[in-house]
Amino acid sequence: MGTQFDKNVMEEVAVLVMAAGTGTRMGATERKQWLMLCGRPLFIFTVERLLSFGITSCLVVVHPTDLQRARIALDERGLYAVPITAGGVDRQASVWEGLQFAKTRYVAVHDGARPFLTQADFSAVLKEAIATGAATLAHPVIDTLKRSDGSTKVAQHIDREGLWAVQTPQVFLREWLYEAHVAAQVDNFHGTDDTVLLARIGKSVSLVRGSKWNIKLTDQDDLAYMRLWEAVSCGSD
């Protein structure tokens, strides 16, 4: 269990659950957010997990073709109060679309396909964001890293000292995130995540160590892990 925030704090946080991607790397016939975990679509499992932490405001950003389907699926789980909106042409555009509906002091951006987030990790990154304005979960890189020559030959050794693999949630003051997205649009800049956009406007983002099991389901190996987790955990979930 993590830090227990009071209701007033939790009401100042909106979580954007990103479920608008195509999931091509998974190689499945269905977009990965619609894969089933513990009897419900993956993104709904993630939403319910966040709500169990005491979050009072979740917004799901879905693929434009999934609006009706997602609304029906959420309602079937009794999640009538969870709003949805259509995403944009890429993740950055999708976050921007979701941000229009978030009116809270803080906004957390979380992958709908990252379902194994713990309350302790969520509490830790939220606490740091409240203290500093911007924070992301991350995990130190533990593997030896090599850069290839473009094929399968080692071209360069990468020193892993100080390197972190960034996760979500990423939590920001809403005004900072909004400013960062506007600046990116003006410059026609596209970043790999929102922390890159914050750095462009001079805002520091704190790294908060999270569990290495807070993985984003991306490929078939991740799917195998999900099925193993499901077999062990869903009976008690």
PDB file of C-alpha atoms in Angstrom:
ATOM      1  CA  MET A   1       0.000   0.000   0.000  1.00  0.00           C
ATOM      2  CA  GLY A   2       1.152   3.527  -0.688  1.00  0.00           C
ATOM      3  CA  THR A   3       0.546   6.883   0.919  1.00  0.00           C
ATOM      4  CA  GLN A   4      -3.130   7.401   1.634  1.00  0.00           C
ATOM      5  CA  PHE A   5      -4.138  10.773   0.228  1.00  0.00           C
ATOM      6  CA  ASP A   6      -7.294  12.385   1.481  1.00  0.00           C
ATOM      7  CA  LYS A   7     -10.284  12.859  -0.788  1.00  0.00           C
ATOM      8  CA  ASN A   8      -9.512  16.543  -1.373  1.00  0.00           C
ATOM      9  CA  VAL A   9      -6.103  15.676  -2.831  1.00  0.00           C
ATOM     10  CA  MET A  10      -7.474  12.905  -5.028  1.00  0.00           C
ATOM     11  CA  GLU A  11     -10.122  15.230  -6.421  1.00  0.00           C
ATOM     12  CA  GLU A  12      -7.309  17.451  -7.712  1.00  0.00           C
ATOM     13  CA  VAL A  13      -5.980  14.662  -9.959  1.00  0.00           C
ATOM     14  CA  ALA A  14      -7.400  13.516 -13.292  1.00  0.00           C
ATOM     15  CA  VAL A  15      -5.975  10.402 -14.936  1.00  0.00           C
ATOM     16  CA  LEU A  16      -5.920  10.173 -18.720  1.00  0.00           C
ATOM     17  CA  VAL A  17      -5.988   6.480 -19.610  1.00  0.00           C
ATOM     18  CA  MET A  18      -4.462   6.193 -23.059  1.00  0.00           C
ATOM     19  CA  ALA A  19      -6.179   3.472 -25.081  1.00  0.00           C
ATOM     20  CA  ALA A  20      -6.152   4.913 -28.592  1.00  0.00           C
ATOM     21  CA  GLY A  21      -3.190   3.084 -30.105  1.00  0.00           C
ATOM     22  CA  THR A  22      -3.267   0.480 -32.843  1.00  0.00           C
ATOM     23  CA  GLY A  23      -1.031  -2.020 -31.029  1.00  0.00           C
ATOM     24  CA  THR A  24       0.628  -3.290 -34.207  1.00  0.00           C
ATOM     25  CA  ARG A  25       3.678  -4.649 -32.362  1.00  0.00           C
ATOM     26  CA  MET A  26       1.491  -7.079 -30.425  1.00  0.00           C
ATOM     27  CA  GLY A  27       0.725  -8.906 -33.660  1.00  0.00           C
ATOM     28  CA  ALA A  28      -2.787  -9.773 -32.511  1.00  0.00           C
ATOM     29  CA  THR A  29      -5.946  -9.611 -34.589  1.00  0.00           C
ATOM     30  CA  GLU A  30      -7.504  -7.320 -31.962  1.00  0.00           C
ATOM     31  CA  ARG A  31      -6.074  -4.007 -30.750  1.00  0.00           C
ATOM     32  CA  LYS A  32      -4.336  -4.762 -27.477  1.00  0.00           C
ATOM     33  CA  GLN A  33      -6.561  -2.535 -25.346  1.00  0.00           C
ATOM     34  CA  TRP A  34      -9.379  -4.940 -26.191  1.00  0.00           C
ATOM     35  CA  LEU A  35      -7.541  -8.069 -25.106  1.00  0.00           C
ATOM     36  CA  MET A  36      -9.287  -9.619 -22.130  1.00  0.00           C
ATOM     37  CA  LEU A  37      -7.743  -9.612 -18.650  1.00  0.00           C
ATOM     38  CA  CYS A  38      -9.663 -11.043 -15.717  1.00  0.00           C
ATOM     39  CA  GLY A  39     -12.880 -11.030 -17.723  1.00  0.00           C
ATOM     40  CA  ARG A  40     -12.809  -7.442 -18.998  1.00  0.00           C
ATOM     41  CA  PRO A  41     -11.005  -5.503 -21.706  1.00  0.00           C
ATOM     42  CA  LEU A  42      -7.467  -4.555 -20.759  1.00  0.00           C
ATOM     43  CA  PHE A  43      -8.102  -0.803 -20.605  1.00  0.00           C
ATOM     44  CA  ILE A  44     -11.125  -1.331 -18.342  1.00  0.00           C
ATOM     45  CA  PHE A  45      -9.045  -3.493 -16.012  1.00  0.00           C
ATOM     46  CA  THR A  46      -6.590  -0.585 -15.813  1.00  0.00           C
ATOM     47  CA  VAL A  47      -9.368   1.947 -15.139  1.00  0.00           C
ATOM     48  CA  GLU A  48     -10.813  -0.163 -12.342  1.00  0.00           C
ATOM     49  CA  ARG A  49      -7.380  -0.577 -10.805  1.00  0.00           C
ATOM     50  CA  LEU A  50      -6.892   3.191 -10.751  1.00  0.00           C
ATOM     51  CA  LEU A  51     -10.326   3.754  -9.249  1.00  0.00           C
ATOM     52  CA  SER A  52      -9.495   1.258  -6.514  1.00  0.00           C
ATOM     53  CA  PHE A  53      -6.632   3.570  -5.491  1.00  0.00           C
ATOM     54  CA  GLY A  54      -9.131   6.341  -4.697  1.00  0.00           C
ATOM     55  CA  ILE A  55      -8.911   8.247  -7.978  1.00  0.00           C
ATOM     56  CA  THR A  56     -12.166  10.099  -8.579  1.00  0.00           C
ATOM     57  CA  SER A  57     -11.565  11.284 -12.156  1.00  0.00           C
ATOM     58  CA  CYS A  58     -10.534   8.970 -15.002  1.00  0.00           C
ATOM     59  CA  LEU A  59     -10.923   9.809 -18.672  1.00  0.00           C
ATOM     60  CA  VAL A  60     -10.354   7.144 -21.313  1.00  0.00           C
ATOM     61  CA  VAL A  61      -8.893   8.248 -24.645  1.00  0.00           C
ATOM     62  CA  VAL A  62      -9.817   5.675 -27.287  1.00  0.00           C
ATOM     63  CA  HIS A  63      -9.340   5.117 -30.985  1.00  0.00           C
ATOM     64  CA  PRO A  64     -11.969   7.145 -32.888  1.00  0.00           C
ATOM     65  CA  THR A  65     -13.576   3.968 -34.226  1.00  0.00           C
ATOM     66  CA  ASP A  66     -13.970   2.607 -30.677  1.00  0.00           C
ATOM     67  CA  LEU A  67     -16.104   5.346 -29.127  1.00  0.00           C
ATOM     68  CA  GLN A  68     -19.405   3.483 -29.098  1.00  0.00           C
ATOM     69  CA  ARG A  69     -17.839   0.133 -28.316  1.00  0.00           C
ATOM     70  CA  ALA A  70     -15.882   1.570 -25.394  1.00  0.00           C
ATOM     71  CA  ARG A  71     -18.948   3.322 -23.977  1.00  0.00           C
ATOM     72  CA  ILE A  72     -20.904   0.064 -24.037  1.00  0.00           C
ATOM     73  CA  ALA A  73     -18.039  -1.873 -22.440  1.00  0.00           C
ATOM     74  CA  LEU A  74     -17.610   0.680 -19.644  1.00  0.00           C
ATOM     75  CA  ASP A  75     -21.346   0.765 -18.951  1.00  0.00           C
ATOM     76  CA  GLU A  76     -21.436  -3.026 -18.735  1.00  0.00           C
ATOM     77  CA  ARG A  77     -18.993  -2.743 -15.833  1.00  0.00           C
ATOM     78  CA  GLY A  78     -21.096  -0.021 -14.188  1.00  0.00           C
ATOM     79  CA  LEU A  79     -18.555   2.678 -15.044  1.00  0.00           C
ATOM     80  CA  TYR A  80     -21.198   5.127 -16.232  1.00  0.00           C
ATOM     81  CA  ALA A  81     -19.367   8.154 -14.821  1.00  0.00           C
ATOM     82  CA  VAL A  82     -16.092   7.443 -16.644  1.00  0.00           C
ATOM     83  CA  PRO A  83     -16.021   9.685 -19.741  1.00  0.00           C
ATOM     84  CA  ILE A  84     -14.373   8.810 -23.043  1.00  0.00           C
ATOM     85  CA  THR A  85     -13.042  10.866 -25.922  1.00  0.00           C
ATOM     86  CA  ALA A  86     -11.470  10.113 -29.284  1.00  0.00           C
ATOM     87  CA  GLY A  87      -7.712  10.228 -29.622  1.00  0.00           C
ATOM     88  CA  GLY A  88      -5.711  11.950 -32.332  1.00  0.00           C
ATOM     89  CA  VAL A  89      -3.303  10.848 -35.039  1.00  0.00           C
ATOM     90  CA  ASP A  90      -0.601   9.836 -32.524  1.00  0.00           C
ATOM     91  CA  ARG A  91      -0.088   9.582 -28.786  1.00  0.00           C
ATOM     92  CA  GLN A  92       0.896  13.222 -28.372  1.00  0.00           C
ATOM     93  CA  ALA A  93      -2.250  14.337 -30.155  1.00  0.00           C
ATOM     94  CA  SER A  94      -4.300  11.901 -28.072  1.00  0.00           C
ATOM     95  CA  VAL A  95      -2.958  13.317 -24.806  1.00  0.00           C
ATOM     96  CA  TRP A  96      -3.841  16.795 -26.066  1.00  0.00           C
ATOM     97  CA  GLU A  97      -7.407  15.673 -26.784  1.00  0.00           C
ATOM     98  CA  GLY A  98      -7.758  14.211 -23.313  1.00  0.00           C
ATOM     99  CA  LEU A  99      -6.214  17.265 -21.703  1.00  0.00           C
ATOM    100  CA  GLN A 100      -9.113  19.405 -22.940  1.00  0.00           C
ATOM    101  CA  PHE A 101     -11.419  17.586 -20.515  1.00  0.00           C
ATOM    102  CA  ALA A 102      -9.121  17.620 -17.482  1.00  0.00           C
ATOM    103  CA  LYS A 103      -9.818  20.642 -15.264  1.00  0.00           C
ATOM    104  CA  THR A 104      -7.975  19.460 -12.162  1.00  0.00           C
ATOM    105  CA  ARG A 105      -4.755  20.893 -10.744  1.00  0.00           C
ATOM    106  CA  TYR A 106      -2.787  17.755 -11.671  1.00  0.00           C
ATOM    107  CA  VAL A 107      -3.035  15.444 -14.668  1.00  0.00           C
ATOM    108  CA  ALA A 108      -1.670  11.916 -14.730  1.00  0.00           C
ATOM    109  CA  VAL A 109      -1.068  10.245 -18.084  1.00  0.00           C
ATOM    110  CA  HIS A 110      -1.166   6.440 -17.925  1.00  0.00           C
ATOM    111  CA  ASP A 111      -1.040   3.693 -20.527  1.00  0.00           C
ATOM    112  CA  GLY A 112      -4.220   1.675 -20.757  1.00  0.00           C
ATOM    113  CA  ALA A 113      -2.000  -1.303 -21.634  1.00  0.00           C
ATOM    114  CA  ARG A 114       0.017  -0.971 -18.412  1.00  0.00           C
ATOM    115  CA  PRO A 115      -2.336  -2.807 -16.050  1.00  0.00           C
ATOM    116  CA  PHE A 116       0.005  -3.943 -13.260  1.00  0.00           C
ATOM    117  CA  LEU A 117       0.502  -0.561 -11.585  1.00  0.00           C
ATOM    118  CA  THR A 118       0.517  -0.805  -7.789  1.00  0.00           C
ATOM    119  CA  GLN A 119      -1.042   1.634  -5.371  1.00  0.00           C
ATOM    120  CA  ALA A 120       2.357   2.146  -3.732  1.00  0.00           C
ATOM    121  CA  ASP A 121       3.915   3.238  -7.023  1.00  0.00           C
ATOM    122  CA  PHE A 122       0.977   5.460  -7.906  1.00  0.00           C
ATOM    123  CA  SER A 123       1.119   7.118  -4.498  1.00  0.00           C
ATOM    124  CA  ALA A 124       4.882   7.653  -4.760  1.00  0.00           C
ATOM    125  CA  VAL A 125       4.763   9.366  -8.152  1.00  0.00           C
ATOM    126  CA  LEU A 126       1.778  11.494  -7.170  1.00  0.00           C
ATOM    127  CA  LYS A 127       3.493  12.585  -3.955  1.00  0.00           C
ATOM    128  CA  GLU A 128       6.587  13.639  -5.915  1.00  0.00           C
ATOM    129  CA  ALA A 129       4.546  15.508  -8.523  1.00  0.00           C
ATOM    130  CA  ILE A 130       2.736  17.427  -5.799  1.00  0.00           C
ATOM    131  CA  ALA A 131       6.109  18.366  -4.311  1.00  0.00           C
ATOM    132  CA  THR A 132       7.882  19.303  -7.561  1.00  0.00           C
ATOM    133  CA  GLY A 133       5.270  19.841 -10.282  1.00  0.00           C
ATOM    134  CA  ALA A 134       6.223  16.934 -12.532  1.00  0.00           C
ATOM    135  CA  ALA A 135       7.213  13.311 -11.969  1.00  0.00           C
ATOM    136  CA  THR A 136       7.247   9.987 -13.765  1.00  0.00           C
ATOM    137  CA  LEU A 137       7.597   6.418 -12.676  1.00  0.00           C
ATOM    138  CA  ALA A 138      10.729   4.790 -14.035  1.00  0.00           C
ATOM    139  CA  HIS A 139      13.050   1.872 -13.374  1.00  0.00           C
ATOM    140  CA  PRO A 140      16.848   1.853 -13.522  1.00  0.00           C
ATOM    141  CA  VAL A 141      18.223   0.026 -16.548  1.00  0.00           C
ATOM    142  CA  ILE A 142      19.815  -3.210 -15.320  1.00  0.00           C
ATOM    143  CA  ASP A 143      20.746  -4.928 -18.594  1.00  0.00           C
ATOM    144  CA  THR A 144      23.986  -4.381 -20.450  1.00  0.00           C
ATOM    145  CA  LEU A 145      23.211  -2.162 -23.426  1.00  0.00           C
ATOM    146  CA  LYS A 146      24.660  -2.308 -26.939  1.00  0.00           C
ATOM    147  CA  ARG A 147      23.971  -0.208 -30.024  1.00  0.00           C
ATOM    148  CA  SER A 148      23.850  -2.192 -33.248  1.00  0.00           C
ATOM    149  CA  ASP A 149      25.283  -1.238 -36.603  1.00  0.00           C
ATOM    150  CA  GLY A 150      21.798  -1.294 -38.083  1.00  0.00           C
ATOM    151  CA  SER A 151      21.678  -5.054 -38.365  1.00  0.00           C
ATOM    152  CA  THR A 152      22.777  -7.587 -35.747  1.00  0.00           C
ATOM    153  CA  LYS A 153      26.377  -6.568 -35.126  1.00  0.00           C
ATOM    154  CA  VAL A 154      27.470  -4.688 -32.019  1.00  0.00           C
ATOM    155  CA  ALA A 155      28.638  -1.203 -32.950  1.00  0.00           C
ATOM    156  CA  GLN A 156      28.852   0.503 -29.559  1.00  0.00           C
ATOM    157  CA  HIS A 157      28.681  -0.256 -25.855  1.00  0.00           C
ATOM    158  CA  ILE A 158      26.236   1.995 -23.974  1.00  0.00           C
ATOM    159  CA  ASP A 159      27.092   2.818 -20.372  1.00  0.00           C
ATOM    160  CA  ARG A 160      23.931   2.117 -18.388  1.00  0.00           C
ATOM    161  CA  GLU A 161      25.049   4.283 -15.445  1.00  0.00           C
ATOM    162  CA  GLY A 162      22.298   6.821 -14.806  1.00  0.00           C
ATOM    163  CA  LEU A 163      19.932   5.341 -17.402  1.00  0.00           C
ATOM    164  CA  TRP A 164      16.289   4.731 -16.555  1.00  0.00           C
ATOM    165  CA  ALA A 165      13.465   3.052 -18.444  1.00  0.00           C
ATOM    166  CA  VAL A 166      10.524   5.440 -18.213  1.00  0.00           C
ATOM    167  CA  GLN A 167       7.081   4.133 -17.286  1.00  0.00           C
ATOM    168  CA  THR A 168       3.687   5.651 -16.572  1.00  0.00           C
ATOM    169  CA  PRO A 169       1.893   7.243 -14.813  1.00  0.00           C
ATOM    170  CA  GLN A 170       3.531  10.548 -15.580  1.00  0.00           C
ATOM    171  CA  VAL A 171       2.004  13.236 -13.364  1.00  0.00           C
ATOM    172  CA  PHE A 172       2.147  16.970 -14.032  1.00  0.00           C
ATOM    173  CA  LEU A 173       0.683  20.248 -12.990  1.00  0.00           C
ATOM    174  CA  ARG A 174      -2.001  20.700 -15.611  1.00  0.00           C
ATOM    175  CA  GLU A 175      -0.844  24.206 -16.511  1.00  0.00           C
ATOM    176  CA  TRP A 176       2.684  22.893 -17.193  1.00  0.00           C
ATOM    177  CA  LEU A 177       1.464  20.053 -19.378  1.00  0.00           C
ATOM    178  CA  TYR A 178      -0.862  22.355 -21.274  1.00  0.00           C
ATOM    179  CA  GLU A 179       1.911  24.902 -21.865  1.00  0.00           C
ATOM    180  CA  ALA A 180       4.270  22.149 -23.033  1.00  0.00           C
ATOM    181  CA  HIS A 181       1.767  20.833 -25.577  1.00  0.00           C
ATOM    182  CA  VAL A 182       1.013  24.303 -26.928  1.00  0.00           C
ATOM    183  CA  ALA A 183       4.731  24.986 -27.377  1.00  0.00           C
ATOM    184  CA  ALA A 184       5.177  21.667 -29.186  1.00  0.00           C
ATOM    185  CA  GLN A 185       2.315  22.481 -31.532  1.00  0.00           C
ATOM    186  CA  VAL A 186       3.719  25.914 -32.314  1.00  0.00           C
ATOM    187  CA  ASP A 187       7.103  24.363 -33.160  1.00  0.00           C
ATOM    188  CA  ASN A 188       5.629  21.310 -34.888  1.00  0.00           C
ATOM    189  CA  PHE A 189       7.631  19.179 -32.455  1.00  0.00           C
ATOM    190  CA  HIS A 190       6.762  15.547 -31.731  1.00  0.00           C
ATOM    191  CA  GLY A 191       8.193  13.923 -28.627  1.00  0.00           C
ATOM    192  CA  THR A 192       8.262  10.316 -27.517  1.00  0.00           C
ATOM    193  CA  ASP A 193       6.413  11.143 -24.303  1.00  0.00           C
ATOM    194  CA  ASP A 194       5.178  14.096 -22.274  1.00  0.00           C
ATOM    195  CA  THR A 195       8.358  14.416 -20.212  1.00  0.00           C
ATOM    196  CA  VAL A 196      10.180  15.395 -23.418  1.00  0.00           C
ATOM    197  CA  LEU A 197       7.671  18.183 -23.971  1.00  0.00           C
ATOM    198  CA  LEU A 198       8.101  19.429 -20.394  1.00  0.00           C
ATOM    199  CA  ALA A 199      11.882  19.550 -20.803  1.00  0.00           C
ATOM    200  CA  ARG A 200      11.490  21.754 -23.901  1.00  0.00           C
ATOM    201  CA  ILE A 201       9.864  24.487 -21.829  1.00  0.00           C
ATOM    202  CA  GLY A 202      12.442  24.247 -19.068  1.00  0.00           C
ATOM    203  CA  LYS A 203      10.506  22.163 -16.544  1.00  0.00           C
ATOM    204  CA  SER A 204      12.327  19.478 -14.580  1.00  0.00           C
ATOM    205  CA  VAL A 205      10.714  16.072 -14.233  1.00  0.00           C
ATOM    206  CA  SER A 206      11.514  13.887 -11.226  1.00  0.00           C
ATOM    207  CA  LEU A 207      12.205  10.177 -11.658  1.00  0.00           C
ATOM    208  CA  VAL A 208      10.417   7.986  -9.130  1.00  0.00           C
ATOM    209  CA  ARG A 209      11.547   4.388  -8.939  1.00  0.00           C
ATOM    210  CA  GLY A 210       8.694   2.033  -9.744  1.00  0.00           C
ATOM    211  CA  SER A 211       8.372  -1.713  -9.985  1.00  0.00           C
ATOM    212  CA  LYS A 212       9.977  -3.339 -13.010  1.00  0.00           C
ATOM    213  CA  TRP A 213       6.752  -5.334 -13.339  1.00  0.00           C
ATOM    214  CA  ASN A 214       4.853  -2.157 -14.247  1.00  0.00           C
ATOM    215  CA  ILE A 215       5.286  -3.171 -17.873  1.00  0.00           C
ATOM    216  CA  LYS A 216       3.475  -1.923 -20.937  1.00  0.00           C
ATOM    217  CA  LEU A 217       2.032  -4.863 -22.842  1.00  0.00           C
ATOM    218  CA  THR A 218       3.617  -4.512 -26.262  1.00  0.00           C
ATOM    219  CA  ASP A 219       4.527  -7.852 -27.835  1.00  0.00           C
ATOM    220  CA  GLN A 220       3.801 -11.565 -27.613  1.00  0.00           C
ATOM    221  CA  ASP A 221       6.237 -12.081 -24.721  1.00  0.00           C
ATOM    222  CA  ASP A 222       4.308  -9.500 -22.706  1.00  0.00           C
ATOM    223  CA  LEU A 223       1.065 -11.244 -23.599  1.00  0.00           C
ATOM    224  CA  ALA A 224       2.463 -14.506 -22.243  1.00  0.00           C
ATOM    225  CA  TYR A 225       3.354 -12.722 -18.990  1.00  0.00           C
ATOM    226  CA  MET A 226      -0.155 -11.281 -18.795  1.00  0.00           C
ATOM    227  CA  ARG A 227      -1.676 -14.732 -19.140  1.00  0.00           C
ATOM    228  CA  LEU A 228       0.599 -16.053 -16.392  1.00  0.00           C
ATOM    229  CA  TRP A 229      -0.317 -13.122 -14.122  1.00  0.00           C
ATOM    230  CA  GLU A 230      -3.965 -13.701 -14.900  1.00  0.00           C
ATOM    231  CA  ALA A 231      -3.759 -17.374 -13.977  1.00  0.00           C
ATOM    232  CA  VAL A 232      -2.139 -16.566 -10.643  1.00  0.00           C
ATOM    233  CA  SER A 233      -3.950 -13.362  -9.680  1.00  0.00           C
ATOM    234  CA  CYS A 234      -7.401 -13.042 -11.185  1.00  0.00           C
ATOM    235  CA  GLY A 235      -9.074 -15.396  -8.789  1.00  0.00           C
ATOM    236  CA  SER A 236      -8.268 -12.975  -5.964  1.00  0.00           C
ATOM    237  CA  ASP A 237      -8.553  -9.727  -7.962  1.00  0.00           C
TER     238      ASP A 237
END
